[in-house]
XYZ file of C-alpha atoms in Angstrom:
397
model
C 27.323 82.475 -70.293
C 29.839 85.378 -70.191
C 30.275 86.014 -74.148
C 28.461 86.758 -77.351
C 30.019 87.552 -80.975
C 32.385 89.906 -81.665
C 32.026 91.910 -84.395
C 34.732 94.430 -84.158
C 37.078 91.285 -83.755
C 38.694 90.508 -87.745
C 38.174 87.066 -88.979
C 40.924 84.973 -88.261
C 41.720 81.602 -90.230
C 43.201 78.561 -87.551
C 44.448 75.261 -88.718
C 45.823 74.324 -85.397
C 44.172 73.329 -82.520
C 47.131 74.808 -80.360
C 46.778 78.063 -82.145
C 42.973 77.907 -81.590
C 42.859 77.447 -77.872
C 46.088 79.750 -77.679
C 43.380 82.418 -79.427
C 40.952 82.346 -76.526
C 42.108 84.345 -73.738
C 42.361 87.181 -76.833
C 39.070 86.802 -78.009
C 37.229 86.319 -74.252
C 39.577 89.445 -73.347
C 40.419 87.202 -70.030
C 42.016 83.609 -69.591
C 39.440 80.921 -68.862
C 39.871 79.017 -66.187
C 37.584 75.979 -65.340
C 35.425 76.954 -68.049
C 33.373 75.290 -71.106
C 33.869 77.764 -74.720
C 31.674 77.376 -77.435
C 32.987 79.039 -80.632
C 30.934 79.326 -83.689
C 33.341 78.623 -86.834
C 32.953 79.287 -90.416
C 34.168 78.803 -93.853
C 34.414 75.793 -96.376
C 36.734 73.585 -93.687
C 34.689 75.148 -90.358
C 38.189 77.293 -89.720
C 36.744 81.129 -89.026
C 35.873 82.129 -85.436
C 32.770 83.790 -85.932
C 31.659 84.073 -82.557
C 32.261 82.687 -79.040
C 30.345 81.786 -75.776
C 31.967 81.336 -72.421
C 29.957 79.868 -68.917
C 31.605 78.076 -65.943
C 32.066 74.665 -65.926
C 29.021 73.738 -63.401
C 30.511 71.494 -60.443
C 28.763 69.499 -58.154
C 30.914 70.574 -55.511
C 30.134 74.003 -55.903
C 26.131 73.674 -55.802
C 24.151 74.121 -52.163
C 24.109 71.052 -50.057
C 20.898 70.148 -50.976
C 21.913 68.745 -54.130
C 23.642 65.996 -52.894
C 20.351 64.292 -52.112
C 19.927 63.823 -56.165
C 19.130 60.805 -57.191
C 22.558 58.783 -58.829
C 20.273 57.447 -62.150
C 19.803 60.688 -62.945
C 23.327 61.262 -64.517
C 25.186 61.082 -67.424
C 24.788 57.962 -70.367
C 26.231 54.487 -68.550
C 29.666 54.216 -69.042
C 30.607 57.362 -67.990
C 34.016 57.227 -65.713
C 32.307 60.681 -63.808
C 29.953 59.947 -61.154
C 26.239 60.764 -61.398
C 24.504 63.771 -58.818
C 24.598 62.695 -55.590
C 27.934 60.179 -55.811
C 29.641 63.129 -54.370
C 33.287 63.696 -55.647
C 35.264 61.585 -57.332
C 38.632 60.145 -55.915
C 40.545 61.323 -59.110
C 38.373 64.751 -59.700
C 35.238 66.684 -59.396
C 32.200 65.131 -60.544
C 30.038 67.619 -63.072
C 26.206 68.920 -62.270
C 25.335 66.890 -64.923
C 21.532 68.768 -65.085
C 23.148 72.133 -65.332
C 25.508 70.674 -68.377
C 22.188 69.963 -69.875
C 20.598 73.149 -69.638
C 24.324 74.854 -71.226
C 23.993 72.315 -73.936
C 20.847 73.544 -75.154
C 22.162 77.387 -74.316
C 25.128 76.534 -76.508
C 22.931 75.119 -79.605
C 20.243 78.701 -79.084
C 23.451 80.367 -79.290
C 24.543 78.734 -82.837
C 20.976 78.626 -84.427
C 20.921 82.464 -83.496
C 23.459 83.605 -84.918
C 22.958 81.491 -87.987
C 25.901 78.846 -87.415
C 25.931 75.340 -88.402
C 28.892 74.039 -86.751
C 30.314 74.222 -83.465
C 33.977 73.997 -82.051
C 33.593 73.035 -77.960
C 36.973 73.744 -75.833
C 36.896 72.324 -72.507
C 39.455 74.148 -69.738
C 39.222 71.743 -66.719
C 42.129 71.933 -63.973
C 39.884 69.651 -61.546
C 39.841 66.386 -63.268
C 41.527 64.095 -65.673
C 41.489 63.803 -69.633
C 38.844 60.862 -69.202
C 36.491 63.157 -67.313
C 36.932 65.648 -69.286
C 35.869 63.955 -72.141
C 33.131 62.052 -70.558
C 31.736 66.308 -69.932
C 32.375 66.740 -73.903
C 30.288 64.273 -74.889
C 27.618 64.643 -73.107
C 27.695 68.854 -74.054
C 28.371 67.312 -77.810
C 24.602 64.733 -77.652
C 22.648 67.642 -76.364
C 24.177 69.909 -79.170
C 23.495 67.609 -81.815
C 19.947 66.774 -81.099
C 19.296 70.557 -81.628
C 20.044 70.104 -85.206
C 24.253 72.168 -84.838
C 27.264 70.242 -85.826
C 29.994 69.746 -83.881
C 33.126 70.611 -85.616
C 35.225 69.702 -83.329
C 36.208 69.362 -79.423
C 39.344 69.804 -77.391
C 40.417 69.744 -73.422
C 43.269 70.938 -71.702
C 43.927 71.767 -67.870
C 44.723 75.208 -68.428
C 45.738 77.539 -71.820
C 49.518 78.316 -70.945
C 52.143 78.522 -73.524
C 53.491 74.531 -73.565
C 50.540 73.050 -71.791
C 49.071 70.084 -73.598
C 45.946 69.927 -75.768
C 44.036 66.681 -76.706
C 41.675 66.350 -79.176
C 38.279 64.156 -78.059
C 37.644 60.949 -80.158
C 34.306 58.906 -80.296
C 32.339 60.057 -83.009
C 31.158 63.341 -82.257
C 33.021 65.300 -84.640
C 31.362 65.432 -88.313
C 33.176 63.223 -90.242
C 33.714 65.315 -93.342
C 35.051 68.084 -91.371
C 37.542 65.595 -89.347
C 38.915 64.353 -92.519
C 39.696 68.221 -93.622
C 41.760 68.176 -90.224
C 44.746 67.231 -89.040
C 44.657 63.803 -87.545
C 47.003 65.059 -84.336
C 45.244 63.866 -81.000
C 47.132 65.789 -78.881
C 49.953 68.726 -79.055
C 51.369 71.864 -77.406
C 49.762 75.308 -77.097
C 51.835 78.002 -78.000
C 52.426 80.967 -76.142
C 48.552 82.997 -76.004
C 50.693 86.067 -76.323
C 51.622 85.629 -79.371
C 48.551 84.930 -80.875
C 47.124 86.969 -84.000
C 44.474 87.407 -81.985
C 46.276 89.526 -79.282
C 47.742 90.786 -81.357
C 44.543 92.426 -82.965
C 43.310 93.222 -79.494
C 46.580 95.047 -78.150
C 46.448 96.861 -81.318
C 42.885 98.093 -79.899
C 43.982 98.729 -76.881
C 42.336 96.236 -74.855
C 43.881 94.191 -72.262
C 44.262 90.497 -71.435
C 43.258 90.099 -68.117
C 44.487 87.143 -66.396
C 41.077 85.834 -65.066
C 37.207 87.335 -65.455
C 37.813 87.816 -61.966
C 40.550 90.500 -62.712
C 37.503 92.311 -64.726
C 34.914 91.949 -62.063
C 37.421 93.372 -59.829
C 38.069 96.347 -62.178
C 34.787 97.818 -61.764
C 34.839 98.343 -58.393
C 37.543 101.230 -57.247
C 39.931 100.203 -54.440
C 39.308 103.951 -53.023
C 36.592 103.293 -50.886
C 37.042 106.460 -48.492
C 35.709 108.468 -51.922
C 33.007 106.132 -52.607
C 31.727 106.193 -48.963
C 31.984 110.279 -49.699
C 30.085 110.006 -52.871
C 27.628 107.914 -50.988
C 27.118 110.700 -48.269
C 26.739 113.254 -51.168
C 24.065 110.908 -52.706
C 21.651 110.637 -49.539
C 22.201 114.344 -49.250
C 21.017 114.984 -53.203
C 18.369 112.569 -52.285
C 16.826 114.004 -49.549
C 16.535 117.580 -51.156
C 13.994 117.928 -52.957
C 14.579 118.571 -57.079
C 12.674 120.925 -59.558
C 15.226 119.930 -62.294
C 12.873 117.730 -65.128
C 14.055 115.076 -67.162
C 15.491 117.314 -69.877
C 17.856 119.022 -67.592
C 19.091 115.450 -66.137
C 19.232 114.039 -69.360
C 21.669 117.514 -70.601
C 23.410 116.965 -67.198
C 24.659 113.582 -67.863
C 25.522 114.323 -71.903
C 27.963 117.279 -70.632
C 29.189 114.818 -68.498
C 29.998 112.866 -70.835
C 31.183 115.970 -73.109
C 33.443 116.283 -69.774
C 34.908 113.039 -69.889
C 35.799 112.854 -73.713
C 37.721 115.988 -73.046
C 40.176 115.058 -70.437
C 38.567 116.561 -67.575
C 37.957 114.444 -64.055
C 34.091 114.957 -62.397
C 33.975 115.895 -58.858
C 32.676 113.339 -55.777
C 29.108 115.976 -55.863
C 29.152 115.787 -59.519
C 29.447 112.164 -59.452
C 26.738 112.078 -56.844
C 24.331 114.094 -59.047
C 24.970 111.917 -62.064
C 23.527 108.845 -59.483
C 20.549 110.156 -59.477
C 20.027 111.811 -62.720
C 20.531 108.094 -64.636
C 18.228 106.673 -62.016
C 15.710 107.928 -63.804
C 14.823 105.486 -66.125
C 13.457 107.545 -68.615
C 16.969 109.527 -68.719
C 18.772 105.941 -68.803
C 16.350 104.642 -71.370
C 17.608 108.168 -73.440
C 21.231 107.340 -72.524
C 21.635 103.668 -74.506
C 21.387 105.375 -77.839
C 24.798 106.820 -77.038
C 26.419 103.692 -77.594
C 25.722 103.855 -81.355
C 26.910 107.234 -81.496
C 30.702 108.955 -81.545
C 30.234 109.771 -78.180
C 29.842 105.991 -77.323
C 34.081 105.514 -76.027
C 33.701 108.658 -73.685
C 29.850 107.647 -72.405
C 31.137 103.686 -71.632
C 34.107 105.404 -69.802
C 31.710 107.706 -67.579
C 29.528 104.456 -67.130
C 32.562 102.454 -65.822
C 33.459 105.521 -63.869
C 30.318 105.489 -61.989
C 30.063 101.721 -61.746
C 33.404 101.662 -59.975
C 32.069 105.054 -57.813
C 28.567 104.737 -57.258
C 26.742 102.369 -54.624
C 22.912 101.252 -54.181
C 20.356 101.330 -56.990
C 22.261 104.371 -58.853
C 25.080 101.636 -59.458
C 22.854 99.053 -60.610
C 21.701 101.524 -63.289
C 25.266 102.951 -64.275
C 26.262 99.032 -64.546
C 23.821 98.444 -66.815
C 24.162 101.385 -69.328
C 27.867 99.999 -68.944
C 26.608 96.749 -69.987
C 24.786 97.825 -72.698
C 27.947 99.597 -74.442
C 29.629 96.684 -74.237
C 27.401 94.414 -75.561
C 26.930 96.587 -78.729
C 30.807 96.516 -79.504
C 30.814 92.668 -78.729
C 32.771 92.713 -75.317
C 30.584 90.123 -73.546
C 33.184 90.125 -70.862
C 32.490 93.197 -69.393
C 29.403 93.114 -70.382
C 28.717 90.099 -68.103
C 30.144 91.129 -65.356
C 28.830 94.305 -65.129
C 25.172 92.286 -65.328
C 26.354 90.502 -62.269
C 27.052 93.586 -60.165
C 23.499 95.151 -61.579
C 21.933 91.714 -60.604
C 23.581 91.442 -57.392
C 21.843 94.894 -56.188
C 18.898 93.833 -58.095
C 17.696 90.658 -59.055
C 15.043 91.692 -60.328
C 16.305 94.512 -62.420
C 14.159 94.086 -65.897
C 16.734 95.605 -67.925
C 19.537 93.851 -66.682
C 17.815 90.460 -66.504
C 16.870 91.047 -70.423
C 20.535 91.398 -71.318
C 21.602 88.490 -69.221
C 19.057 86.400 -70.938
C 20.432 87.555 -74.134
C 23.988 87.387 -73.328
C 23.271 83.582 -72.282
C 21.777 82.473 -75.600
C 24.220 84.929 -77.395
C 22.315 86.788 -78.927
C 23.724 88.948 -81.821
C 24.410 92.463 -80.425
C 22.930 93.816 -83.865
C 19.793 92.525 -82.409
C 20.065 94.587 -78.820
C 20.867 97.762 -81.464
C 17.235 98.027 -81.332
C 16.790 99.359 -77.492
C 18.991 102.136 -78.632
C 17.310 102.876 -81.419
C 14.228 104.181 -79.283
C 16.132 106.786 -77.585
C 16.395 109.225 -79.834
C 12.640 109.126 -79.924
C 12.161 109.628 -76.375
C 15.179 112.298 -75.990
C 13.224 114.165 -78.787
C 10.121 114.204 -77.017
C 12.294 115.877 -74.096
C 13.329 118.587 -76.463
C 17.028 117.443 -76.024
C 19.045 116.724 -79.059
C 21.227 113.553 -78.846
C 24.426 112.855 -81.501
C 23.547 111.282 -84.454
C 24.293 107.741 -85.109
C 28.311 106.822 -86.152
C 28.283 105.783 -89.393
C 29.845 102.451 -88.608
C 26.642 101.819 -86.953
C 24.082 103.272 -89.696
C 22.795 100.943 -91.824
C-alpha cells in the first residue's frame, strides 16, 4: 500500500465514473499503472472521496521462482477465466498471486473500518490482461472485502487512466444494490482528460506535481549528482571518525538552524550536509525532530529532509528518509511518504521506525493517529533545554 487519506485534499462530489478514475493520478499525486485503488467514499449516494489506498497489482510472474511449485486448487473460486498459482501465465495475460490478493483484501477492509468508512469504491488499472481477468481480480478483492463487514460501492477496470481510454464498470452482484440504483446504469465509457480534473486542479493550485509514475517520485529522492554525494560521503566518514564533545542539545540546535537556513533561501554546504548526517542519527535528536511537522516550520524541515534523502548515503539516509516520511504522512501525501519508507527499508529492514509507518501506511491508518509520535517531542526537546516552535494552529486541537 502506497496511500492513506488526505486531509488537506477538499471534498470533491463525482457522479461519473470517467471523472472518478480521471481524479486518481491527482489525488495519488502520480499515475497508477498496474495497480489496485481503494477509495473510501462518502455522502448519502457514496459520491465523496474521503480517502484512498494504492498497492501493486501482485503478479505471479513477478514473484521468486519458487512459487510456481504452488499448488493449482489453491486459487481463486471455480469459474474463474485466470489461472490458479502454479498454472503459470496465461496465453491472453498474466495470471494474479491470488494469496497476495487475499492478504490486500483484508488490508483494504482494515483500511475502511479505520478510518470509519462503510463503503468502498475498488478501481482496477491492469495493462497485462483482458476485461474478463480483470474482473475475475475484482471479485475476488470485492468477497474478501465484504466478509469484513465494508460495502462495496462500486468497481471499475481500465488498462490505463489516459484521457479517451475506456472504463467498464464490473457486473455480478458485488455492488450494493441501493447504491447501484442511485447510479448511472452506463457499463462502460470514456475517461476524460486527468488534467483537467477538479482534482488537479486543487493540487496545481498547491503546488504539487503530477508525476507520471511512483517511479518518477522514487527517482526524485535520489540526486542525479553523484560526484557531491560521493563528497558528502567522504565528509561523513571523516565527521565520523573524529571524535565529538557536542551533546544532544547542540545537534538538536544544529539541525533547527538548518532548517531556519533552508526556510530562508539559503543552500547548506557538502560539510554542513555531512554534519546534519550524523546529528539526526541520533535518535534521540530525530525522535525531537518529528514534532516539526506539526509546526510552521514543517514546509522548510520536509524540504531539508528531502534534501538530505536525495544527499546523504548509509544509515544517516535511512534516518533523513524517515523524518521525510513522517512529514508526509502528517499532511496526507502517502506517495512520498511510501517511497521514502522503501529507501529507509532498503538500508534497513529492520528499521523500527520505518517499519511502524509502513505498517500503518498499509492499513491506512489516519495520519491524525501518527500526530501522536510528534506530540512526544516537545517533551523530550524540553528535557534537552532546547525550545522547539509551537504547534500551527491548523494542527492544534
Amino acid at each position: 500500500m502506497t496511500n492513506a487519506p488526505h486531509p488537506a485534499t477538499p471534498r470533491i462530489t463525482l457522479t461519473d465514473p470517467g471523472e472518478l478514475i480521471a481524479a486518481l493520478p491527482a489525488m495519488l499525486g502520480f499515475y497508477p499503472e498496474d495497480s489496485i485503488i481503494g477509495i473510501a467514499m462518502g455522502g448519502p449516494r457514496a459520491t465523496e472521496m474521503r480517502g484512498f489506498v494504492r498497492a501493486d497489482i501482485p503478479y505471479l510472474d513477478d514473484l521468486d521462482e519458487e512459487w510456481s511449485h504452488c499448488a493449482p486448487e489453491l486459487g481463486p473460486a471455480a469459474g474463474s477465466g485466470n489461472p490458479a498459482p502454479g498454472s503459470g501465465a496465461s496465453p491472453l495475460g498474466t495470471a494474479f498471486d491470488w494469496f497476495a490478493v487475499a492478504g490486500l483484501s483484508h488490508s483494504l477492509a482494515i483500511f475502511a473500518l479505520n478510518n470509519g468508512i462503510e463503503h468502498l469504491a475498488l478501481v482496477v488499472v491492469d495493462s497485462r490482461n483482458p476485461e474478463e481477468h480483470r474482473e475475475d481480480l475484482i471479485h475476488a478483492l470485492a468477497d474478501h472485502i465484504m466478509d469484513g463487514g465494508v460495502t462495496i460501492a462500486s468497481a471499475y477496470h481500465c488498462a490505463r487512466i489516459a484521457a479517451g481510454d475506456q472504463w467498464h464498470a464490473v457486473q455480478g452482484g458485488i455492488v450494493d444494490e441501493e447504491i447501484a440504483r442511485a447510479r448511472s446504469s452506463d457499463h462502460t465509457g470514456l475517461i476524460p482528460d486527468p488534467q483537467g480534473s477538479a482534482a488537479a486542479a486543487h493540487r496545481v493550485l498547491d503546488g504539487r506535481a503530477i508525476h507520471g509514475s511512483r517511479r518518477d517520485i522514487v527517482d526524485g529522492l535520489t540526486s542525479p549528482d553523484h560526484a557531491r554525494i560521493a563528497a558528502i560521503a567522504t565528509d561523513s566518514s571523516l565527521a565520523s571518525s573524529i571524535e565529538h564533545t557536542g551533546t544532544d542539545a547542540d545537534k538538536l540546535r544544529a539541525v533547527l538552524s538548518a532548517v531556519a537556513e533552508v526556510q530562508s533561501g539559503a543552500e547548506l554546504a557538502n560539510t554542513e550536509i555531512a554534519s546534519l548526517g550524523q546529528h539526526i542519527s541520533s535518535l534521540l535528536v530525530r525522535d525531537c525532530l518529528f514534532t516539526l511537522a506539526l509546526t510552521d516550520d514543517a514546509d522548510a524541515a520536509h524540504a531539508l529532509w528531502m534534501l538530505l534523502t536525495q544527499l546523504l548515503s548509509g544509515s544517516a539516509r535511512a534516518e533523513a528518509a524517515t523524518l521525510l516520511a513522517y512529514s508526509a504522512y502528517v499532511v496526507g501525501d502517502g506517495a512520498c511518504a511510501g517511497s521514502a519508507i522503501d529507501i529507509a527499508l532498503e538500508i534497513d529492514d529492520t528499521h523500527r521506525m520505518s517499519v511502524m509507518l509502513d505498517q500503518s501506511l498499509r492499513i491506512g491508518l489516519p495520519p491524525r493517529q501518527i500526530m501522536e509520535i510528534a506530540h512526544v517531542g516537545w517533551e523530550l526537546a524540553a528535557a534537552l533545554g532546547v525550545a522547539l516552535p509551537p504547534v500551527a494552529s491548523r494542527h492544534d486541537t
